[in-house]
Amino acid sequence: MSGLIFDLSKDGRRCSAIPKSDIAHRAIPGHLKRDKAARLAQVAEIDLVRHYTALSRQAFGVDNGFYPLGSCTMKYNPKVNEDAAALKGFTQVHPLQAEETVQGSLEAMHTLSEALCEITGMDAASLQPAAGAQGEVVGLAIIKAYLQDKGQTQRDKLIVPDSAHGTNPASAAMTGFKVINIPSTPQGRVDLEALKSVVGDDTAALMLTNPNTVGLFDENVKEIAKIVHDAGGMVYYDGANLNAVMGLVRPGDTGFDVVHLNLHKTFSTPHGGGGPGSGPVACKNVLAPFLPGPIATKEGDTFSLQMPPKSIGRVRAFYGNFLVNIRALAYILTLGAEGIPEAAQNAVLNANYMMEKLKDIFPPAFDGPCMHEFVISIENLKKEKGITAADIAKGLIDRGIHPPTMYFPLIVSEALMIEPTETESRETLDKAIAAFRDIYDLALNDPDALKEAPITTPVGRPDETKAVRNPVLKYEF
Ligand SMILES: *Cc1c(COP(=O)(O)O)cnc(C)c1O
């Protein structure tokens, strides 16, 4: 592993040689001066470049290799979308500029909102939320504002199935609702009887993650929406996993009132790595007056920013993560109405292909065709050989593959959640399948060797407990 930049430091080394100043020198008053020189690394330009290049090579990204990190949709995103987001017309505008000088940017926001409404079957959208979880809070906050507006404040319960993404109950609690958990059936779907037994006059809404966290599409969506609507509640669709269904099924057509999307999964911005995201919220007309704003609106040939009449207000500075939204727009326009469903179909096909080719050794946690991802349980290997989901994940690292999501969803023990995505070729999938099978053989025949993995990385197995309990967060000189 490369050391720290400070380890390379030699007094007097520089990246530049600046000519002596020919301007009269004015001394800085003593009380403004630091006592000691700043502790900056002193290195030559070539060493600096090599240092950071070496660090960048230790990072693993979709551009390096297969990255089947379930729930995160780490697909390859065409570079042309980056080019669109880098256009000067988009990067060199200021959010406080007069509207008539940024008509193109407003049009781009408006066009994206319309496209997202078309894809979700909704009537209006706000691009403000900066992440999926923030979209959830916004979606629930507009439901709350709507209920308050109708004088239905007794509706304070939010129903969340146990197959929901972990952020769902957290968002419900943050928005001030009481969370009612309902169990899944053994097939991994919402238990309709359990749902019927909890809905009532106090139901504000149900939140459904679909496809859910075990990678399954709940085919009872219409029935679920009807049960909740009949009780007077609203239905929220967590659309972070829209990659599996975009262009094929629209939440708005199956009875949902509001949905959030993760543009930084499905629509061309990579998820993870701490970069900016975008979690737009789209809804039906009844909820539209409550959306956060401002929203780019079209009147005649002119675009302007408008606040919806009963808006819950702003949830973020200015207009959301504008350049993430531009990438999404480029992605949607380049794929078009034909390419979007095809991408979803290929995502589902790739996941089912891998699941089928692995199921004799790694049985899926739930039967039947999966959507864009599938969950396997390592429970049996653990019982027989002491091999855990983490061991399999570490073995994959040595074979050039980013591990799948581990120990999630919580309802499956020793879970690995695999999402190949649509952008991988059959050859890549076959190589990954071979790697999984190779690791399985190792687990059976030489489990101790697998416990050593990874052996190809600068760091093997860090002590995770120690890292959490005694984190070293700064360099000790
Ligand atoms: C990723 C994800 C979220 C949260 O999105 P963030 O942008 O990480 O906040 C919510 N729901 C589901 C189903 C997800 O997969």
Coordinates of C-alpha atoms and ligand atoms in Angstrom, one line a residue:
M1 CA 0.0 0.0 0.0
S2 CA 1.2 3.5 -0.7
G3 CA 2.2 5.5 2.4
L4 CA 0.8 8.9 3.2
I5 CA 1.9 11.9 1.3
F6 CA 3.7 13.1 4.5
D7 CA 6.0 10.1 4.3
L8 CA 7.3 11.4 1.0
S9 CA 8.0 14.9 2.3
K10 CA 11.5 16.3 2.1
D11 CA 12.3 19.8 3.3
G12 CA 12.5 22.2 0.4
R13 CA 11.0 20.1 -2.3
R14 CA 8.5 22.0 -4.4
C15 CA 6.1 21.6 -7.3
S16 CA 7.1 25.0 -8.7
A17 CA 9.8 27.6 -8.7
I18 CA 8.3 31.1 -8.3
P19 CA 10.5 34.0 -9.4
K20 CA 11.6 36.4 -6.6
S21 CA 9.0 39.1 -6.1
D22 CA 10.0 42.6 -7.4
I23 CA 7.2 44.3 -5.3
A24 CA 8.1 46.0 -2.1
H25 CA 7.8 43.6 0.8
R26 CA 5.3 44.5 3.6
A27 CA 5.9 42.6 6.8
I28 CA 2.8 40.8 8.2
P29 CA 2.2 42.0 11.7
G30 CA 3.6 39.6 14.3
H31 CA 0.4 38.7 16.0
L32 CA -1.1 37.5 12.7
K33 CA 1.8 35.1 12.0
R34 CA 1.7 31.5 12.9
D35 CA 4.2 30.2 15.5
K36 CA 5.3 27.3 13.4
A37 CA 5.3 26.7 9.7
A38 CA 2.2 24.9 8.4
R39 CA 2.8 21.2 8.3
L40 CA 2.4 20.7 4.6
A41 CA 4.0 17.8 2.7
Q42 CA 6.9 19.1 0.6
V43 CA 7.1 17.0 -2.6
A44 CA 8.0 17.4 -6.2
E45 CA 5.3 17.4 -8.8
I46 CA 6.2 13.9 -10.2
D47 CA 6.0 12.4 -6.7
L48 CA 2.7 14.1 -6.1
V49 CA 1.2 12.8 -9.4
R50 CA 2.5 9.3 -8.7
H51 CA 1.2 9.3 -5.2
Y52 CA -2.4 10.2 -6.2
T53 CA -2.3 8.0 -9.3
A54 CA -1.3 5.0 -7.1
L55 CA -4.2 5.8 -4.7
S56 CA -6.7 6.0 -7.5
R57 CA -5.6 2.6 -8.7
Q58 CA -6.4 1.1 -5.4
A59 CA -10.0 2.2 -5.7
F60 CA -12.5 -0.1 -7.3
G61 CA -15.2 1.2 -9.5
V62 CA -17.6 0.1 -12.3
D63 CA -14.9 1.2 -14.8
N64 CA -12.5 -1.4 -13.2
G65 CA -14.7 -4.4 -13.1
F66 CA -17.9 -6.2 -12.2
Y67 CA -19.7 -4.6 -9.3
P68 CA -22.9 -6.6 -8.4
L69 CA -23.7 -4.6 -5.2
G70 CA -27.4 -5.4 -4.6
S71 CA -29.8 -2.5 -4.1
C72 CA -27.2 0.0 -5.4
T73 CA -27.5 -0.6 -9.2
M74 CA -23.8 -0.1 -10.0
K75 CA -24.3 -0.1 -13.7
Y76 CA -22.1 1.4 -16.3
N77 CA -23.2 4.8 -17.3
P78 CA -22.4 6.1 -20.8
K79 CA -19.8 8.8 -20.7
V80 CA -21.9 10.9 -23.1
N81 CA -24.1 11.7 -20.1
E82 CA -21.0 13.1 -18.3
D83 CA -20.3 15.2 -21.4
A84 CA -23.8 16.6 -21.3
A85 CA -23.5 17.6 -17.7
A86 CA -20.1 19.2 -18.4
L87 CA -21.5 21.6 -21.0
K88 CA -20.5 25.2 -20.1
G89 CA -24.2 26.3 -20.5
F90 CA -25.0 24.1 -17.5
T91 CA -21.9 24.4 -15.4
Q92 CA -21.4 28.2 -15.7
V93 CA -24.8 29.4 -14.7
H94 CA -25.6 30.8 -11.3
P95 CA -28.7 29.8 -9.4
L96 CA -29.5 33.4 -8.6
Q97 CA -29.3 34.5 -12.3
A98 CA -32.4 36.2 -13.7
E99 CA -34.9 33.6 -15.2
E100 CA -34.8 35.1 -18.7
T101 CA -31.0 34.4 -18.8
V102 CA -31.3 30.7 -17.9
Q103 CA -34.3 29.6 -20.0
G104 CA -32.3 26.6 -21.3
S105 CA -31.6 25.3 -17.8
L106 CA -35.2 25.7 -16.7
E107 CA -36.3 23.9 -19.9
A108 CA -34.0 21.0 -19.1
M109 CA -35.5 20.8 -15.5
H110 CA -39.0 21.0 -16.9
T111 CA -38.3 18.3 -19.6
L112 CA -36.8 16.0 -17.0
S113 CA -39.8 16.4 -14.7
E114 CA -42.2 15.6 -17.5
A115 CA -40.2 12.6 -18.5
L116 CA -40.2 11.3 -14.9
C117 CA -43.9 11.8 -14.7
E118 CA -44.3 9.8 -17.9
I119 CA -42.1 7.0 -16.6
T120 CA -43.9 6.8 -13.2
G121 CA -47.5 7.6 -14.4
M122 CA -47.7 10.6 -12.1
D123 CA -48.9 14.2 -12.7
A124 CA -46.3 16.5 -11.1
A125 CA -42.7 16.2 -9.8
S126 CA -40.2 18.1 -7.7
L127 CA -36.5 17.7 -8.4
Q128 CA -35.4 19.2 -5.1
P129 CA -34.6 16.2 -2.9
A130 CA -30.9 15.3 -3.1
A131 CA -31.1 11.6 -2.1
G132 CA -33.5 8.7 -2.0
A133 CA -34.0 8.9 1.7
Q134 CA -34.7 12.7 1.4
G135 CA -37.3 11.9 -1.3
E136 CA -39.0 9.5 1.1
V137 CA -39.2 12.2 3.8
V138 CA -40.6 14.7 1.3
G139 CA -43.1 12.2 -0.1
L140 CA -44.4 11.5 3.4
A141 CA -44.3 15.2 4.4
I142 CA -46.6 16.0 1.5
I143 CA -48.9 13.2 2.5
K144 CA -48.9 14.7 6.0
A145 CA -49.6 18.2 4.7
Y146 CA -52.4 16.9 2.6
L147 CA -54.0 15.1 5.6
Q148 CA -53.7 18.2 7.7
D149 CA -55.3 20.3 4.9
K150 CA -58.2 17.9 5.0
G151 CA -58.4 18.0 8.8
Q152 CA -57.5 14.3 9.1
T153 CA -54.7 14.6 11.6
Q154 CA -55.9 11.5 13.4
R155 CA -54.3 9.6 10.6
D156 CA -50.9 9.2 12.2
K157 CA -50.0 5.5 11.4
L158 CA -47.7 4.5 8.6
I159 CA -47.6 0.9 7.5
V160 CA -44.3 -0.5 6.4
P161 CA -43.8 -4.1 5.4
D162 CA -40.7 -5.9 6.7
S163 CA -39.3 -6.3 3.2
A164 CA -39.1 -2.5 2.9
H165 CA -35.7 -0.8 2.5
G166 CA -34.3 0.2 5.9
T167 CA -34.7 3.9 5.1
N168 CA -38.6 3.5 4.9
P169 CA -39.3 3.1 8.6
A170 CA -36.7 5.7 9.4
S171 CA -38.3 8.3 7.1
A172 CA -41.7 7.5 8.5
A173 CA -40.5 8.1 12.1
M174 CA -38.6 11.3 11.0
T175 CA -41.8 12.7 9.5
G176 CA -43.6 12.1 12.8
F177 CA -45.7 9.1 11.9
K178 CA -46.1 6.0 14.1
V179 CA -44.6 3.0 12.2
I180 CA -46.7 -0.2 12.0
N181 CA -44.6 -3.1 10.7
I182 CA -46.3 -5.9 8.9
P183 CA -44.6 -9.3 8.1
S184 CA -44.0 -10.8 4.7
T185 CA -45.4 -14.1 3.5
P186 CA -42.9 -17.0 3.1
Q187 CA -42.9 -16.1 -0.6
G188 CA -41.5 -12.7 0.3
R189 CA -44.6 -10.7 -0.5
V190 CA -46.8 -8.4 1.6
D191 CA -49.2 -10.5 3.7
L192 CA -52.6 -9.2 2.6
E193 CA -54.4 -10.5 5.7
A194 CA -51.9 -8.8 8.0
L195 CA -52.4 -5.6 6.0
K196 CA -56.2 -5.8 6.3
S197 CA -55.9 -6.3 10.0
V198 CA -53.9 -3.1 10.6
V199 CA -55.6 -0.5 8.2
G200 CA -58.2 1.8 9.6
D201 CA -59.3 5.4 10.4
D202 CA -55.8 6.1 11.7
T203 CA -53.9 4.9 8.6
A204 CA -52.0 7.8 7.0
A205 CA -50.3 5.7 4.3
L206 CA -48.5 2.5 3.4
M207 CA -45.0 2.6 2.0
L208 CA -44.1 -0.1 -0.4
T209 CA -40.6 -0.9 -1.8
N210 CA -41.2 -2.5 -5.1
P211 CA -39.3 -4.6 -6.3
N212 CA -38.8 -5.2 -2.6
T213 CA -35.5 -5.7 -0.8
V214 CA -35.4 -9.4 -1.6
G215 CA -35.6 -8.6 -5.3
L216 CA -39.2 -9.6 -5.8
F217 CA -42.0 -7.8 -7.5
D218 CA -45.2 -7.9 -5.4
E219 CA -47.8 -8.9 -8.0
N220 CA -50.5 -7.8 -5.5
V221 CA -49.7 -4.1 -5.9
K222 CA -53.2 -3.2 -7.1
E223 CA -54.8 -5.1 -4.3
I224 CA -52.5 -3.6 -1.7
A225 CA -53.2 -0.1 -2.9
K226 CA -56.9 -0.8 -2.9
I227 CA -56.9 -2.1 0.7
V228 CA -55.2 1.1 1.9
H229 CA -57.3 3.5 -0.3
D230 CA -60.5 1.8 0.9
A231 CA -59.4 2.6 4.5
G232 CA -58.8 6.3 3.4
G233 CA -55.0 6.1 3.4
M234 CA -52.5 7.1 0.7
V235 CA -50.0 4.7 -0.9
Y236 CA -46.3 5.6 -1.3
Y237 CA -44.0 3.8 -3.8
D238 CA -40.3 3.5 -3.0
G239 CA -39.1 3.6 -6.6
A240 CA -35.3 3.5 -5.8
N241 CA -35.2 0.2 -7.6
L242 CA -37.1 1.3 -10.7
N243 CA -34.2 -0.1 -12.8
A244 CA -36.2 -3.4 -12.8
V245 CA -39.5 -2.0 -14.1
M246 CA -38.9 1.3 -15.8
G247 CA -40.9 1.6 -19.0
L248 CA -42.8 -1.6 -18.1
V249 CA -44.9 -0.8 -15.0
R250 CA -45.9 2.6 -13.8
P251 CA -46.6 3.1 -10.1
G252 CA -49.2 5.7 -11.0
D253 CA -51.1 3.0 -13.0
T254 CA -51.2 0.5 -10.2
G255 CA -52.8 2.9 -7.7
F256 CA -49.9 4.7 -6.1
D257 CA -50.2 8.4 -5.1
V258 CA -46.6 9.3 -4.7
V259 CA -43.2 7.9 -5.6
H260 CA -39.5 8.8 -5.2
L261 CA -36.8 7.8 -7.7
N262 CA -33.1 7.4 -7.2
L263 CA -31.6 9.1 -10.2
H264 CA -28.2 8.0 -8.7
K265 CA -29.0 4.4 -9.3
T266 CA -31.3 4.1 -12.2
F267 CA -30.7 7.2 -14.2
S268 CA -27.0 7.5 -14.9
T269 CA -25.3 8.8 -11.8
P270 CA -23.3 6.1 -10.0
H271 CA -24.6 5.3 -6.5
G272 CA -22.2 5.3 -3.6
G273 CA -18.8 6.9 -3.2
G274 CA -20.5 9.8 -1.4
G275 CA -21.1 11.8 -4.5
P276 CA -24.1 13.9 -5.1
G277 CA -27.4 12.1 -5.7
S278 CA -30.9 13.1 -6.7
G279 CA -34.2 11.7 -5.3
P280 CA -37.1 13.4 -7.2
V281 CA -40.6 13.0 -5.9
A282 CA -43.5 12.6 -8.3
C283 CA -47.2 12.5 -7.3
K284 CA -50.8 12.6 -8.4
N285 CA -52.6 15.9 -8.8
V286 CA -54.2 15.7 -5.3
L287 CA -50.7 15.9 -3.7
A288 CA -49.1 18.3 -6.3
P289 CA -50.0 21.6 -4.5
F290 CA -47.9 20.4 -1.5
L291 CA -44.6 19.5 -3.4
P292 CA -41.5 21.3 -2.4
G293 CA -40.4 24.0 -4.8
P294 CA -39.4 26.0 -6.7
I295 CA -40.5 24.0 -9.7
A296 CA -39.6 24.9 -13.3
T297 CA -42.9 25.6 -15.0
K298 CA -43.8 26.3 -18.6
E299 CA -46.2 29.0 -19.7
G300 CA -46.4 29.6 -23.5
D301 CA -42.8 29.5 -24.6
T302 CA -41.4 30.8 -21.3
F303 CA -40.1 28.9 -18.4
S304 CA -40.2 30.2 -14.8
L305 CA -39.6 29.0 -11.3
Q306 CA -42.9 28.6 -9.3
M307 CA -43.7 27.6 -5.7
P308 CA -46.6 25.2 -5.6
P309 CA -49.6 26.9 -3.8
K310 CA -49.5 24.9 -0.5
S311 CA -45.9 23.8 -0.8
I312 CA -44.1 22.3 2.2
G313 CA -41.4 24.7 1.3
R314 CA -37.8 24.2 0.2
V315 CA -36.0 21.0 1.3
R316 CA -32.7 22.0 -0.2
A317 CA -30.8 25.1 -1.4
F318 CA -31.9 26.2 -4.9
Y319 CA -33.1 23.5 -7.3
G320 CA -31.7 20.2 -6.3
N321 CA -28.5 18.6 -7.6
F322 CA -28.8 20.2 -11.0
L323 CA -26.0 18.4 -12.8
V324 CA -27.2 15.0 -11.6
N325 CA -30.5 15.9 -13.1
I326 CA -28.9 16.8 -16.4
R327 CA -27.2 13.4 -16.6
A328 CA -30.6 11.7 -16.0
L329 CA -32.1 13.8 -18.7
A330 CA -29.3 12.9 -21.1
Y331 CA -29.8 9.2 -20.2
I332 CA -33.5 9.2 -20.7
L333 CA -33.3 11.1 -24.0
T334 CA -30.6 8.9 -25.4
L335 CA -32.4 5.6 -24.4
G336 CA -35.8 6.9 -25.4
A337 CA -39.1 5.0 -25.1
E338 CA -37.6 1.9 -26.6
G339 CA -34.3 1.8 -24.8
I340 CA -35.7 2.3 -21.3
P341 CA -37.8 -0.8 -21.0
E342 CA -35.1 -2.8 -22.8
A343 CA -32.6 -1.8 -20.1
A344 CA -35.0 -2.9 -17.4
Q345 CA -35.6 -6.2 -19.2
N346 CA -31.9 -6.9 -19.6
A347 CA -31.4 -6.1 -15.9
V348 CA -34.0 -8.7 -15.0
L349 CA -32.6 -11.2 -17.5
N350 CA -29.0 -10.9 -16.2
A351 CA -30.1 -11.4 -12.6
N352 CA -32.2 -14.4 -13.5
Y353 CA -29.4 -15.9 -15.6
M354 CA -26.9 -15.6 -12.7
M355 CA -29.5 -16.9 -10.2
E356 CA -30.3 -20.0 -12.3
K357 CA -26.6 -20.8 -13.0
L358 CA -25.8 -20.6 -9.3
K359 CA -28.8 -22.1 -7.6
D360 CA -27.5 -25.7 -7.4
I361 CA -24.8 -24.5 -5.0
F362 CA -26.1 -21.2 -3.7
P363 CA -29.9 -21.6 -3.4
P364 CA -31.8 -18.3 -3.6
A365 CA -33.6 -17.2 -0.4
F366 CA -36.9 -17.0 -2.3
D367 CA -38.3 -19.1 -5.1
G368 CA -39.3 -18.0 -8.5
P369 CA -38.0 -15.5 -11.1
C370 CA -36.4 -12.5 -9.5
M371 CA -36.4 -9.0 -10.7
H372 CA -33.1 -7.0 -11.1
E373 CA -31.4 -8.7 -8.1
F374 CA -31.5 -11.9 -6.1
V375 CA -30.6 -12.9 -2.5
I376 CA -28.8 -16.0 -1.6
S377 CA -28.2 -17.3 1.9
I378 CA -24.9 -18.9 3.0
E379 CA -26.5 -20.4 6.0
N380 CA -25.8 -24.1 5.0
L381 CA -22.1 -23.4 4.3
K382 CA -21.9 -21.7 7.6
K383 CA -23.3 -24.7 9.4
E384 CA -21.2 -27.2 7.5
K385 CA -17.9 -25.4 7.0
G386 CA -18.0 -22.3 9.2
I387 CA -17.9 -20.2 6.0
T388 CA -19.9 -16.9 6.2
A389 CA -21.3 -14.5 3.6
A390 CA -18.4 -12.2 4.4
D391 CA -15.9 -15.0 3.5
I392 CA -17.6 -15.5 0.1
A393 CA -17.5 -11.7 -0.4
K394 CA -13.7 -11.6 0.4
G395 CA -13.0 -14.4 -2.0
L396 CA -14.7 -12.5 -4.8
I397 CA -12.3 -9.6 -4.2
D398 CA -9.4 -11.8 -5.0
R399 CA -11.1 -12.7 -8.2
G400 CA -11.5 -9.1 -9.4
I401 CA -15.1 -8.7 -8.4
H402 CA -16.6 -6.2 -6.1
P403 CA -18.6 -8.1 -3.3
P404 CA -22.3 -8.2 -3.4
T405 CA -24.3 -6.4 -0.6
M406 CA -23.8 -8.5 2.6
Y407 CA -26.1 -9.1 5.5
F408 CA -28.9 -7.2 3.9
P409 CA -31.9 -7.6 3.8
L410 CA -32.1 -8.3 7.5
I411 CA -34.9 -10.9 7.0
V412 CA -32.4 -13.4 5.4
S413 CA -29.6 -14.8 7.5
E414 CA -26.0 -14.8 6.0
A415 CA -27.5 -12.9 3.0
L416 CA -25.7 -11.9 -0.2
M417 CA -27.6 -9.7 -2.5
I418 CA -26.5 -9.8 -6.1
E419 CA -27.4 -7.2 -8.7
P420 CA -25.6 -7.8 -12.0
T421 CA -27.3 -4.8 -13.8
E422 CA -28.1 -4.7 -17.5
T423 CA -24.8 -3.3 -18.7
E424 CA -22.8 -6.5 -18.2
S425 CA -22.2 -8.9 -21.1
R426 CA -22.9 -12.6 -20.9
E427 CA -19.1 -13.2 -20.8
T428 CA -18.7 -11.1 -17.7
L429 CA -21.6 -12.9 -16.1
D430 CA -20.1 -16.3 -17.0
K431 CA -16.8 -15.2 -15.5
A432 CA -18.5 -14.1 -12.3
I433 CA -20.5 -17.4 -12.1
A434 CA -17.2 -19.3 -12.5
A435 CA -15.7 -17.2 -9.7
F436 CA -18.6 -18.0 -7.4
R437 CA -18.3 -21.7 -8.2
D438 CA -14.5 -21.7 -7.6
I439 CA -15.1 -20.1 -4.2
Y440 CA -17.7 -22.7 -3.4
D441 CA -15.2 -25.5 -4.1
L442 CA -12.6 -23.8 -2.0
A443 CA -15.2 -23.4 0.9
L444 CA -15.8 -27.1 0.7
N445 CA -12.2 -28.4 0.3
D446 CA -10.0 -25.8 2.0
P447 CA -12.2 -23.5 4.1
D448 CA -9.1 -22.2 6.0
A449 CA -7.7 -20.8 2.7
L450 CA -10.9 -18.9 2.1
K451 CA -10.7 -17.5 5.6
E452 CA -7.4 -15.8 4.5
A453 CA -9.0 -13.9 1.6
P454 CA -8.5 -11.3 0.3
I455 CA -4.8 -11.9 -0.4
T456 CA -4.5 -9.6 -3.4
T457 CA -5.4 -6.3 -1.8
P458 CA -3.2 -3.8 0.1
V459 CA -5.2 -4.5 3.3
G460 CA -6.5 -8.0 4.1
R461 CA -9.2 -8.2 6.7
P462 CA -9.2 -5.1 8.9
D463 CA -10.4 -5.6 12.4
E464 CA -13.9 -4.1 11.9
T465 CA -14.7 -3.9 15.6
K466 CA -11.5 -2.1 16.4
A467 CA -12.1 0.3 13.5
V468 CA -15.4 1.2 14.9
R469 CA -14.4 1.4 18.5
N470 CA -11.0 3.1 18.1
P471 CA -11.0 4.9 14.8
V472 CA -7.8 6.7 13.8
L473 CA -9.1 9.8 12.1
K474 CA -6.0 11.9 11.9
Y475 CA -2.4 11.6 11.1
E476 CA -0.2 11.7 14.2
F477 CA 3.0 13.6 13.3
Ligands
LIG1 C1 -30.9 3.1 -2.1 C2 -32.3 3.0 -1.6 C3 -32.9 4.0 -0.8 C4 -32.1 5.2 -0.2 O1 -31.6 6.0 -1.2 P1 -30.4 7.0 -0.8 O2 -30.1 7.9 -2.0 O3 -29.2 6.1 -0.5 O4 -30.8 7.8 0.4 C5 -34.2 3.9 -0.5 N1 -35.0 2.8 -0.9 C6 -34.4 1.8 -1.6 C7 -35.3 0.7 -2.0 C8 -33.1 1.9 -2.0 O5 -32.6 0.9 -2.7

